[in-house]
């Protein structure tokens, strides 16, 4: 059909025939059933509408095959109208893949039988379309069910993902909390180790008490008070003790006093203290073998943390150990010092010879008890001056020193020579105390004799000052230390002394320093002695202080110090004044 087919549609029969013709045309051109049904349904509805308006004119056109080989059937319905204005037309196109029907002529169905058959054929096509619609609906239902199941699966997956995310968040929170707890424990243990090192490093209980507020304030306590029963003193200087501190001292259990219960492990809860009504107090007994006192801490905030309180309990235990060691050490030191001072000799008065002595205990460590001095008359009227130092420190050294002093005095009754006395003392020490050693020096003065006889057993050399200020070190080779397990005979040395000369005997604590040898100390002693003026030497007690001041630091003494000054009377001229050599 190369030319347009134009039909007048004025009756239902004409409309039916036109529809049947279009159906045959579309079928012959290979249009799909669905597309053909849609096209025919739309065309029929338009024709029915046109019949209600007085009829219409249907124009059918089949376009030539395009590049894809298909053709298009175009239907244009132009409604008939009585008005002078033309009515708008309706048109629709149907694509058909088979253009071969263009070479065949289609019968124009005119009779009623053919029309009825065409209507029946249309019903068959409708039935096929409906069947396909049913299939499509079934397929759509299946798709809907699958989509519903998919949606359910997606929802279930989302629920699982949400649950997994929640579980992961809980795990992350738990890990974060565990890390926080581990960091807190590490911080507490680090503080405990550092604080323990501080409180156990000192053997002075006052230093330990003073360091506690520096360690604990402000992170672990706002205030710190230490109540020591034996000393009756507090670090914070308070004059009263809280009821919780008294209860801790009485029960030997930690006590918590605050507006609210502390719920701390191993702690009793008490009402708030009148001394601290708004801030909780934690009172911890300081107990080792006995109860030493109570450590009272005011909370740094509203309450004490349970983990922190356990750390504080352990710190208090270590503080108690440090305090106990310090107090026992101080008691031991004081006992040894008292014993040593009790054994030191009151210096005798001698014609023509003035004596002065000083003893200074060590200020650091238990380094007391081994140094001594002595001065006494022999049966022949000679005066022996003695200086000595027992190895070791403490009570044992003080006891051994007393034994040596007594033995030396006993030997001096029978022996007049300093060397012989030291030889017998050496034999006694080797026999009775084989593992103990001592140094000693003995100087013998005789009336109206301008010589001093001396012997030394491993002891630092004496220093002699002449009246004019010249200083000499008596550094002749000394003998071995007393008690060294070898046979030894000591030798006497004789030194000329002028009237008004001063002989200085001392122990190594006066001249020895950790960073230096004894030579530097001996040189300083000699320079200090030479720098003294003659009037200064008239008062030997003041002279002793003048010698000690540049050589001994009051705040830092690692060893005890003995100093013995022996000054011969100056020569007195006929005019009554002392005659001395002048530089």
Coordinates of C-alpha atoms in Angstrom, one line a residue:
X1 CA 0.0 0.0 0.0
X2 CA 2.0 2.9 -1.4
X3 CA -0.8 5.5 -1.3
X4 CA -2.7 6.6 1.8
X5 CA -5.9 4.8 2.5
X6 CA -8.7 7.3 3.5
X7 CA -12.0 6.1 5.0
X8 CA -15.0 8.0 6.2
X9 CA -16.2 6.7 9.5
X10 CA -19.8 7.6 10.2
X11 CA -21.2 4.3 11.6
X12 CA -20.1 1.7 14.0
X13 CA -20.0 -0.8 11.1
X14 CA -17.6 1.4 9.2
X15 CA -15.5 1.8 12.3
X16 CA -15.5 -2.0 12.9
X17 CA -14.5 -2.7 9.2
X18 CA -11.7 0.0 9.5
X19 CA -10.4 -1.6 12.7
X20 CA -10.5 -5.1 11.1
X21 CA -8.5 -3.7 8.1
X22 CA -5.9 -2.1 10.3
X23 CA -5.6 -5.4 12.3
X24 CA -5.0 -7.4 9.1
X25 CA -2.4 -4.8 7.9
X26 CA -0.5 -4.8 11.2
X27 CA -0.6 -8.6 11.4
X28 CA 0.7 -9.0 7.8
X29 CA 3.5 -6.5 8.5
X30 CA 4.7 -8.6 11.5
X31 CA 3.8 -6.3 14.3
X32 CA 4.0 -7.9 17.8
X33 CA 0.8 -8.9 19.4
X34 CA 1.2 -6.6 22.3
X35 CA 2.1 -3.6 20.2
X36 CA -0.7 -4.4 17.8
X37 CA -3.2 -4.7 20.6
X38 CA -2.1 -1.4 22.1
X39 CA -2.3 0.3 18.7
X40 CA -5.7 -1.2 17.9
X41 CA -7.1 -0.4 21.3
X42 CA -6.1 3.2 21.1
X43 CA -7.4 3.5 17.5
X44 CA -10.8 1.9 18.5
X45 CA -11.2 4.3 21.4
X46 CA -10.5 7.3 19.2
X47 CA -12.9 6.1 16.5
X48 CA -15.6 5.5 19.2
X49 CA -15.1 9.0 20.4
X50 CA -15.3 10.4 16.9
X51 CA -18.6 8.6 16.3
X52 CA -20.1 10.4 19.3
X53 CA -19.0 13.7 17.7
X54 CA -20.5 13.0 14.3
X55 CA -18.0 10.9 12.5
X56 CA -14.4 11.2 11.4
X57 CA -12.0 10.6 8.6
X58 CA -9.3 7.9 9.0
X59 CA -6.2 8.1 7.0
X60 CA -3.8 5.2 7.0
X61 CA -0.2 5.5 5.7
X62 CA 2.5 3.0 5.4
X63 CA 6.0 4.6 5.2
X64 CA 8.8 3.1 3.1
X65 CA 11.3 0.8 4.8
X66 CA 13.9 2.7 6.8
X67 CA 17.6 1.9 7.4
X68 CA 16.7 -0.8 9.8
X69 CA 14.4 -2.5 7.2
X70 CA 11.2 -1.9 9.1
X71 CA 8.1 0.2 8.2
X72 CA 5.7 2.3 10.2
X73 CA 1.9 2.3 9.9
X74 CA 0.6 5.7 10.7
X75 CA -3.1 6.3 11.5
X76 CA -4.6 9.8 11.5
X77 CA -8.2 10.4 12.7
X78 CA -9.7 13.8 11.7
X79 CA -13.0 14.3 13.6
X80 CA -15.8 15.8 11.5
X81 CA -17.1 19.2 12.8
X82 CA -19.7 21.7 11.8
X83 CA -17.8 24.7 13.2
X84 CA -15.8 26.8 10.8
X85 CA -12.7 26.1 12.9
X86 CA -10.9 22.8 12.0
X87 CA -10.8 20.3 14.8
X88 CA -7.4 18.9 15.9
X89 CA -6.6 15.5 14.5
X90 CA -5.4 12.4 16.4
X91 CA -2.5 10.3 15.1
X92 CA -0.6 7.2 16.1
X93 CA 2.2 5.2 14.6
X94 CA 3.0 1.4 14.8
X95 CA 6.4 0.0 13.9
X96 CA 6.4 -3.2 11.9
X97 CA 9.5 -5.3 11.2
X98 CA 8.2 -7.1 8.0
X99 CA 7.8 -4.9 4.9
X100 CA 7.0 -7.8 2.6
X101 CA 3.3 -7.4 2.9
X102 CA 3.6 -4.1 1.0
X103 CA 3.7 -6.2 -2.2
X104 CA 0.5 -8.0 -1.4
X105 CA -3.0 -6.6 -1.5
X106 CA -5.2 -7.0 1.6
X107 CA -8.9 -7.8 1.2
X108 CA -11.2 -5.0 2.2
X109 CA -13.7 -6.9 4.4
X110 CA -17.1 -5.6 3.5
X111 CA -19.7 -8.4 4.3
X112 CA -21.1 -9.2 7.7
X113 CA -19.5 -12.7 7.9
X114 CA -16.0 -11.4 7.3
X115 CA -16.6 -8.7 9.9
X116 CA -17.8 -11.2 12.4
X117 CA -14.7 -13.4 11.8
X118 CA -12.5 -10.3 12.2
X119 CA -14.2 -9.6 15.5
X120 CA -13.7 -13.2 16.6
X121 CA -10.0 -12.9 15.6
X122 CA -9.8 -9.8 17.6
X123 CA -11.1 -11.7 20.6
X124 CA -8.5 -14.3 20.1
X125 CA -5.8 -11.7 20.0
X126 CA -7.3 -10.2 23.1
X127 CA -7.2 -13.6 24.8
X128 CA -3.6 -14.0 23.9
X129 CA -2.8 -10.5 25.3
X130 CA -4.7 -11.4 28.4
X131 CA -2.8 -14.6 28.7
X132 CA 0.4 -12.7 28.4
X133 CA -0.8 -10.3 30.9
X134 CA -1.5 -13.2 33.3
X135 CA 1.9 -14.5 32.7
X136 CA 3.3 -11.0 33.2
X137 CA 1.3 -10.7 36.4
X138 CA 2.6 -14.1 37.6
X139 CA 6.1 -13.1 36.7
X140 CA 5.6 -9.8 38.5
X141 CA 4.3 -11.5 41.6
X142 CA 7.3 -13.8 41.6
X143 CA 9.5 -10.7 41.2
X144 CA 7.6 -9.0 44.0
X145 CA 8.1 -12.0 46.2
X146 CA 11.8 -12.1 45.3
X147 CA 12.0 -8.4 45.9
X148 CA 10.3 -8.8 49.3
X149 CA 12.6 -11.6 50.2
X150 CA 15.5 -9.5 49.0
X151 CA 14.3 -6.6 51.1
X152 CA 13.9 -8.9 54.1
X153 CA 17.4 -10.1 53.5
X154 CA 18.7 -6.5 53.2
X155 CA 16.9 -5.6 56.3
X156 CA 18.3 -8.6 58.1
X157 CA 21.8 -7.7 56.7
X158 CA 21.3 -4.1 57.9
X159 CA 20.3 -5.5 61.3
X160 CA 23.3 -7.7 61.5
X161 CA 25.6 -4.9 60.3
X162 CA 24.0 -2.6 63.0
X163 CA 24.6 -5.4 65.6
X164 CA 28.1 -5.9 64.4
X165 CA 28.7 -2.1 64.5
X166 CA 27.3 -2.0 68.0
X167 CA 29.4 -5.0 69.1
X168 CA 32.5 -3.4 67.5
X169 CA 31.7 -0.1 69.3
X170 CA 31.4 -2.0 72.6
X171 CA 34.7 -3.8 71.9
X172 CA 36.3 -0.4 71.1
X173 CA 34.9 1.1 74.2
X174 CA 36.1 -1.9 76.3
X175 CA 39.6 -1.7 74.6
X176 CA 39.7 2.0 75.3
X177 CA 38.7 1.5 78.9
X178 CA 41.2 -1.3 79.3
X179 CA 43.9 0.9 77.8
X180 CA 42.9 3.6 80.2
X181 CA 43.0 1.3 83.2
X182 CA 46.4 -0.1 82.0
X183 CA 47.8 3.5 81.6
X184 CA 46.4 4.4 85.0
X185 CA 48.0 1.3 86.6
X186 CA 51.3 2.1 84.8
X187 CA 51.2 5.7 86.1
X188 CA 50.4 4.6 89.6
X189 CA 53.2 1.9 89.6
X190 CA 55.7 4.4 88.2
X191 CA 54.8 6.9 90.8
X192 CA 55.0 4.3 93.6
X193 CA 58.5 3.2 92.4
X194 CA 59.8 6.7 92.2
X195 CA 58.3 7.8 95.5
X196 CA 59.6 4.6 97.2
X197 CA 63.1 5.4 95.9
X198 CA 62.8 8.9 97.4
X199 CA 61.6 7.8 100.9
X200 CA 64.0 4.9 101.2
X201 CA 67.1 6.9 100.0
X202 CA 67.4 8.9 103.3
X203 CA 68.3 7.8 106.8
X204 CA 67.0 11.1 108.2
X205 CA 63.3 10.8 109.3
X206 CA 62.8 14.5 109.1
X207 CA 63.9 14.5 105.4
X208 CA 61.4 11.6 104.7
X209 CA 58.6 13.5 106.4
X210 CA 59.5 16.7 104.6
X211 CA 59.5 15.0 101.2
X212 CA 56.1 13.4 101.4
X213 CA 54.1 16.6 100.7
X214 CA 56.4 17.3 97.8
X215 CA 55.6 13.9 96.3
X216 CA 51.8 13.7 97.0
X217 CA 50.6 17.3 96.6
X218 CA 48.6 18.2 94.4
X219 CA 48.0 15.1 92.3
X220 CA 47.2 12.6 95.1
X221 CA 46.4 14.8 98.0
X222 CA 45.6 18.5 98.8
X223 CA 47.2 18.3 102.2
X224 CA 49.6 15.9 103.9
X225 CA 50.1 15.4 107.7
X226 CA 52.4 12.9 109.3
X227 CA 51.9 12.1 113.0
X228 CA 54.9 10.2 114.5
X229 CA 54.2 8.8 117.9
X230 CA 57.8 8.8 119.1
X231 CA 58.6 12.3 117.8
X232 CA 55.2 13.9 118.3
X233 CA 55.7 16.1 115.2
X234 CA 53.8 16.7 112.0
X235 CA 55.0 17.6 108.6
X236 CA 52.2 20.1 108.0
X237 CA 52.7 21.7 111.4
X238 CA 49.2 21.0 112.7
X239 CA 48.7 20.9 116.5
X240 CA 45.7 18.6 116.5
X241 CA 44.9 15.2 115.1
X242 CA 41.6 14.2 113.5
X243 CA 39.3 11.6 115.0
X244 CA 40.0 9.4 112.0
X245 CA 43.8 9.6 112.7
X246 CA 43.2 8.7 116.3
X247 CA 41.0 5.7 115.2
X248 CA 43.7 4.6 112.7
X249 CA 46.3 4.7 115.5
X250 CA 44.0 2.8 117.8
X251 CA 42.8 0.1 115.4
X252 CA 45.8 -0.1 113.1
X253 CA 43.4 0.1 110.1
X254 CA 43.0 2.7 107.4
X255 CA 40.1 5.1 108.2
X256 CA 38.1 7.3 105.7
X257 CA 36.3 10.3 107.0
X258 CA 34.0 12.3 104.6
X259 CA 30.6 13.5 103.8
X260 CA 29.9 10.3 101.8
X261 CA 31.2 6.8 102.3
X262 CA 34.4 6.2 100.5
X263 CA 33.8 2.5 99.8
X264 CA 37.6 1.9 99.7
X265 CA 39.0 -1.6 100.1
X266 CA 40.2 -2.5 103.6
X267 CA 39.0 0.9 105.0
X268 CA 36.5 1.9 107.7
X269 CA 34.2 4.8 106.9
X270 CA 33.7 7.5 109.5
X271 CA 31.7 10.8 109.6
X272 CA 33.4 13.9 108.3
X273 CA 36.2 15.3 110.4
X274 CA 35.7 18.6 112.2
X275 CA 39.2 19.5 110.9
X276 CA 38.1 19.0 107.3
X277 CA 34.3 18.9 107.1
X278 CA 34.1 19.4 103.3
X279 CA 37.0 17.3 102.1
X280 CA 37.4 13.6 102.7
X281 CA 40.4 12.5 104.8
X282 CA 42.3 9.2 104.4
X283 CA 44.2 8.2 107.5
X284 CA 46.7 5.3 107.0
X285 CA 48.7 3.7 109.9
X286 CA 52.5 3.6 109.4
X287 CA 53.2 0.1 110.7
X288 CA 56.2 -2.2 110.2
X289 CA 57.1 -4.2 113.3
X290 CA 55.3 -1.6 115.5
X291 CA 53.0 1.3 114.9
X292 CA 55.1 4.4 114.1
X293 CA 52.4 6.9 113.4
X294 CA 49.6 7.9 111.0
X295 CA 49.7 9.4 107.5
X296 CA 46.7 11.7 106.9
X297 CA 45.8 12.8 103.4
X298 CA 43.2 15.3 102.4
X299 CA 41.5 14.3 99.1
X300 CA 42.6 16.3 96.0
X301 CA 39.0 16.4 94.8
X302 CA 35.6 15.2 96.0
X303 CA 36.7 11.7 96.8
X304 CA 39.5 9.2 96.8
X305 CA 39.8 6.7 93.9
X306 CA 39.8 3.0 94.9
X307 CA 42.9 2.1 92.8
X308 CA 44.7 5.2 93.9
X309 CA 44.0 4.4 97.6
X310 CA 45.5 0.9 97.1
X311 CA 48.7 2.6 95.8
X312 CA 48.6 5.0 98.8
X313 CA 48.4 2.1 101.2
X314 CA 51.4 0.4 99.6
X315 CA 53.3 3.8 99.6
X316 CA 52.4 4.2 103.3
X317 CA 53.9 0.7 104.0
X318 CA 57.1 1.7 102.3
X319 CA 57.2 5.0 104.1
X320 CA 56.9 3.2 107.3
X321 CA 59.8 0.9 106.4
X322 CA 61.9 4.0 105.5
X323 CA 61.0 5.8 108.7
X324 CA 61.7 2.7 110.8
X325 CA 65.1 2.3 109.2
X326 CA 65.8 6.0 109.7
X327 CA 64.7 6.0 113.4
X328 CA 66.6 2.8 114.2
X329 CA 69.7 4.2 112.4
X330 CA 69.4 7.5 114.3
X331 CA 69.1 5.6 117.6
X332 CA 72.1 3.5 116.7
X333 CA 74.1 6.5 115.7
X334 CA 73.2 8.5 118.8
X335 CA 74.1 5.5 121.0
X336 CA 77.4 5.1 119.3
X337 CA 78.2 8.8 119.5
X338 CA 77.2 8.8 123.2
X339 CA 79.4 5.8 123.9
X340 CA 82.3 7.3 122.0
X341 CA 82.0 10.7 123.7
X342 CA 81.8 8.9 127.1
X343 CA 85.1 7.2 126.4
X344 CA 87.0 10.3 125.3
X345 CA 89.5 11.5 127.8
X346 CA 89.4 14.7 129.8
X347 CA 92.8 16.3 129.0
X348 CA 95.3 16.5 131.8
X349 CA 97.0 19.7 132.9
X350 CA 100.8 19.6 132.4
X351 CA 103.5 22.1 133.2
X352 CA 105.0 23.6 130.0
X353 CA 102.5 21.9 127.7
X354 CA 99.0 23.0 126.8
X355 CA 96.4 20.6 125.2
X356 CA 93.1 21.0 123.4
X357 CA 91.0 18.5 121.6
X358 CA 87.9 18.3 119.4
X359 CA 85.7 15.4 118.3
X360 CA 83.1 15.8 115.5
X361 CA 80.8 12.9 114.6
X362 CA 80.0 12.2 111.0
X363 CA 76.9 13.9 109.6
X364 CA 76.2 11.3 106.9
X365 CA 75.8 7.6 107.4
X366 CA 76.7 5.6 110.5
X367 CA 80.3 6.7 110.2
X368 CA 81.0 7.2 113.9
X369 CA 82.6 5.2 116.7
X370 CA 86.2 4.6 115.4
X371 CA 88.2 7.8 116.1
X372 CA 89.7 8.6 119.5
X373 CA 92.3 10.7 121.2
X374 CA 93.9 10.3 124.6
X375 CA 96.5 12.0 126.8
X376 CA 97.9 10.7 130.1
X377 CA 101.0 10.6 132.3
X378 CA 103.4 7.6 132.5
X379 CA 104.9 6.5 135.8
X380 CA 108.1 8.4 134.9
X381 CA 106.3 11.7 134.5
X382 CA 106.3 11.6 130.7
X383 CA 103.0 12.7 129.0
X384 CA 101.7 10.5 126.2
X385 CA 99.4 12.0 123.6
X386 CA 97.5 9.5 121.4
X387 CA 95.4 9.8 118.3
X388 CA 93.8 6.7 116.6
X389 CA 91.2 5.4 114.2
X390 CA 89.6 2.0 114.1
X391 CA 88.4 0.6 110.8
X392 CA 84.7 0.3 110.5
X393 CA 82.0 2.4 112.1
X394 CA 79.1 2.1 114.6
X395 CA 78.8 0.5 117.9
X396 CA 81.4 -2.3 117.2
X397 CA 84.0 0.2 116.2
X398 CA 83.3 2.3 119.4
X399 CA 83.7 -0.8 121.5
X400 CA 86.9 -1.9 119.9
X401 CA 88.2 1.7 120.2
X402 CA 87.5 1.5 123.9
X403 CA 89.4 -1.8 124.2
X404 CA 92.4 -0.4 122.3
X405 CA 92.4 2.7 124.5
X406 CA 92.4 0.6 127.6
X407 CA 95.1 -1.7 126.3
X408 CA 97.3 1.1 125.3
X409 CA 97.1 2.7 128.7
X410 CA 97.9 -0.6 130.3
X411 CA 101.0 -1.2 128.1
X412 CA 102.1 2.4 128.7
X413 CA 102.6 1.6 132.4
X414 CA 105.3 -1.0 131.5
X415 CA 106.7 0.5 128.3
X416 CA 107.9 4.0 128.0
X417 CA 108.7 4.0 124.2
X418 CA 105.8 4.9 121.8
X419 CA 107.2 2.3 119.4
X420 CA 107.1 -0.5 122.0
X421 CA 103.6 0.4 123.0
X422 CA 102.4 0.2 119.4
X423 CA 104.2 -3.1 118.9
X424 CA 102.5 -4.7 121.8
X425 CA 99.2 -3.2 120.7
X426 CA 99.7 -4.7 117.2
X427 CA 100.3 -8.1 118.6
X428 CA 97.2 -7.9 120.8
X429 CA 95.0 -6.9 117.9
X430 CA 96.3 -9.6 115.6
X431 CA 95.6 -12.2 118.3
X432 CA 92.2 -11.0 119.5
X433 CA 90.7 -9.2 116.5
X434 CA 92.3 -10.8 113.4
X435 CA 89.9 -9.1 111.0
X436 CA 90.1 -5.6 112.5
X437 CA 92.6 -2.9 111.8
X438 CA 93.5 0.5 113.3
X439 CA 95.8 3.4 112.8
X440 CA 97.4 5.2 115.7
X441 CA 100.1 7.8 116.5
X442 CA 101.8 8.3 119.9
X443 CA 103.8 11.4 120.8
X444 CA 105.7 11.5 124.1
X445 CA 106.6 14.7 125.9
X446 CA 109.0 14.8 128.8
X447 CA 109.4 17.8 131.2
X448 CA 112.2 20.2 130.3
X449 CA 113.0 18.2 127.1
X450 CA 113.0 20.1 123.8
X451 CA 112.3 16.9 121.9
X452 CA 109.2 14.9 121.1
X453 CA 109.5 11.2 120.5
X454 CA 106.8 9.7 118.4
X455 CA 105.8 6.5 116.5
X456 CA 103.0 5.9 113.9
X457 CA 101.1 2.9 112.8
X458 CA 99.7 3.7 109.4
X459 CA 98.4 7.0 110.6
X460 CA 98.3 10.4 108.8
X461 CA 101.5 12.4 109.6
X462 CA 101.4 15.0 112.4
X463 CA 102.1 18.7 111.5
X464 CA 104.5 20.8 113.6
X465 CA 104.4 24.6 113.7
X466 CA 107.4 26.5 114.9
X467 CA 106.9 29.8 116.8
X468 CA 107.8 31.8 113.7
X469 CA 105.1 30.2 111.6
X470 CA 107.3 27.6 109.8
X471 CA 105.3 24.4 109.4
X472 CA 106.8 20.9 109.1
X473 CA 105.0 17.6 108.3
X474 CA 106.4 14.7 110.3
X475 CA 106.2 12.4 107.3
X476 CA 108.9 9.9 108.2
X477 CA 107.8 6.5 107.0
X478 CA 105.2 5.1 109.4
X479 CA 104.8 1.5 110.3
X480 CA 102.0 -0.8 109.1
X481 CA 98.5 -0.5 110.4
X482 CA 97.7 -2.2 113.7
X483 CA 96.3 -5.6 113.2
X484 CA 97.8 -6.3 109.8
X485 CA 98.6 -10.1 110.0
X486 CA 102.4 -9.8 109.7
X487 CA 105.0 -9.5 112.5
X488 CA 106.2 -6.0 112.8
X489 CA 108.4 -3.9 115.1
X490 CA 107.7 -0.2 115.2
X491 CA 110.4 2.5 115.4
X492 CA 110.6 5.7 117.5
X493 CA 111.3 9.0 115.8
X494 CA 112.6 12.1 117.6
X495 CA 111.9 15.7 116.5
X496 CA 113.3 18.8 118.0
X497 CA 110.7 21.3 119.1
X498 CA 111.2 24.9 120.2
X499 CA 109.3 26.6 123.0
X500 CA 106.0 27.9 121.7
X501 CA 105.7 25.2 119.0
X502 CA 102.4 23.5 118.3
X503 CA 102.0 19.9 117.3
X504 CA 98.8 18.9 115.5
X505 CA 97.6 15.3 115.7
X506 CA 94.4 14.4 113.8
X507 CA 92.5 11.6 112.1
X508 CA 91.9 11.1 108.4
X509 CA 88.3 12.6 108.6
X510 CA 90.0 16.0 108.9
X511 CA 91.9 15.9 105.6
X512 CA 90.4 13.2 103.4
X513 CA 87.7 13.9 100.8
X514 CA 86.0 11.6 98.4
X515 CA 87.2 13.4 95.2
X516 CA 90.8 14.1 96.6
X517 CA 93.6 12.3 98.3
X518 CA 95.0 13.2 101.7
X519 CA 97.9 15.2 100.3
X520 CA 95.7 18.1 99.4
X521 CA 94.1 18.0 102.9
X522 CA 97.5 17.9 104.6
X523 CA 98.6 20.9 102.5
X524 CA 95.5 22.8 103.4
X525 CA 96.0 22.0 107.1
X526 CA 99.6 23.2 106.9
X527 CA 98.7 26.4 105.2
X528 CA 95.9 27.1 107.7
X529 CA 98.2 26.4 110.6
X530 CA 100.9 28.6 109.2
X531 CA 98.5 31.5 108.7
X532 CA 97.6 31.7 112.4
X533 CA 99.0 34.5 114.4
X534 CA 100.9 33.9 117.6
X535 CA 98.2 35.5 119.8
X536 CA 95.7 33.1 118.2
X537 CA 97.8 30.2 119.4
X538 CA 97.5 31.3 123.0
X539 CA 93.9 30.1 123.1
X540 CA 94.1 26.5 121.8
X541 CA 90.3 26.0 121.9
X542 CA 89.9 29.0 119.6
X543 CA 92.8 27.7 117.5
X544 CA 91.1 24.3 117.1
X545 CA 88.0 26.1 115.7
X546 CA 90.2 28.1 113.4
X547 CA 91.7 24.9 112.0
X548 CA 88.4 23.0 111.7
X549 CA 86.5 25.8 109.9
X550 CA 88.3 25.7 106.5
X551 CA 88.8 21.9 106.6
X552 CA 85.4 20.6 107.7
X553 CA 82.1 21.3 106.2
X554 CA 79.4 21.2 108.9
X555 CA 76.7 20.1 106.6
X556 CA 78.7 17.3 104.8
X557 CA 80.9 15.0 106.9
X558 CA 81.3 11.4 105.7
X559 CA 83.6 10.5 108.6
X560 CA 84.1 11.5 112.2
X561 CA 87.0 13.8 113.1
X562 CA 89.5 13.9 116.0
X563 CA 91.9 16.8 116.5
X564 CA 94.5 17.0 119.3
X565 CA 96.7 20.2 119.7
X566 CA 99.8 20.1 121.8
X567 CA 101.6 23.4 122.4
X568 CA 104.8 23.8 124.3
X569 CA 105.1 26.8 126.5
X570 CA 106.9 29.7 124.9
X571 CA 110.2 30.9 126.2
X572 CA 109.8 33.7 128.8
X573 CA 112.5 36.4 128.8
X574 CA 113.7 38.0 132.0
X575 CA 111.3 40.9 131.3
X576 CA 108.3 38.6 131.6
X577 CA 107.2 38.6 127.9
X578 CA 107.3 35.6 125.7
X579 CA 110.2 35.6 123.2
X580 CA 109.4 34.2 119.8
X581 CA 111.1 34.2 116.5
X582 CA 109.6 36.6 114.1
X583 CA 109.5 36.3 110.3

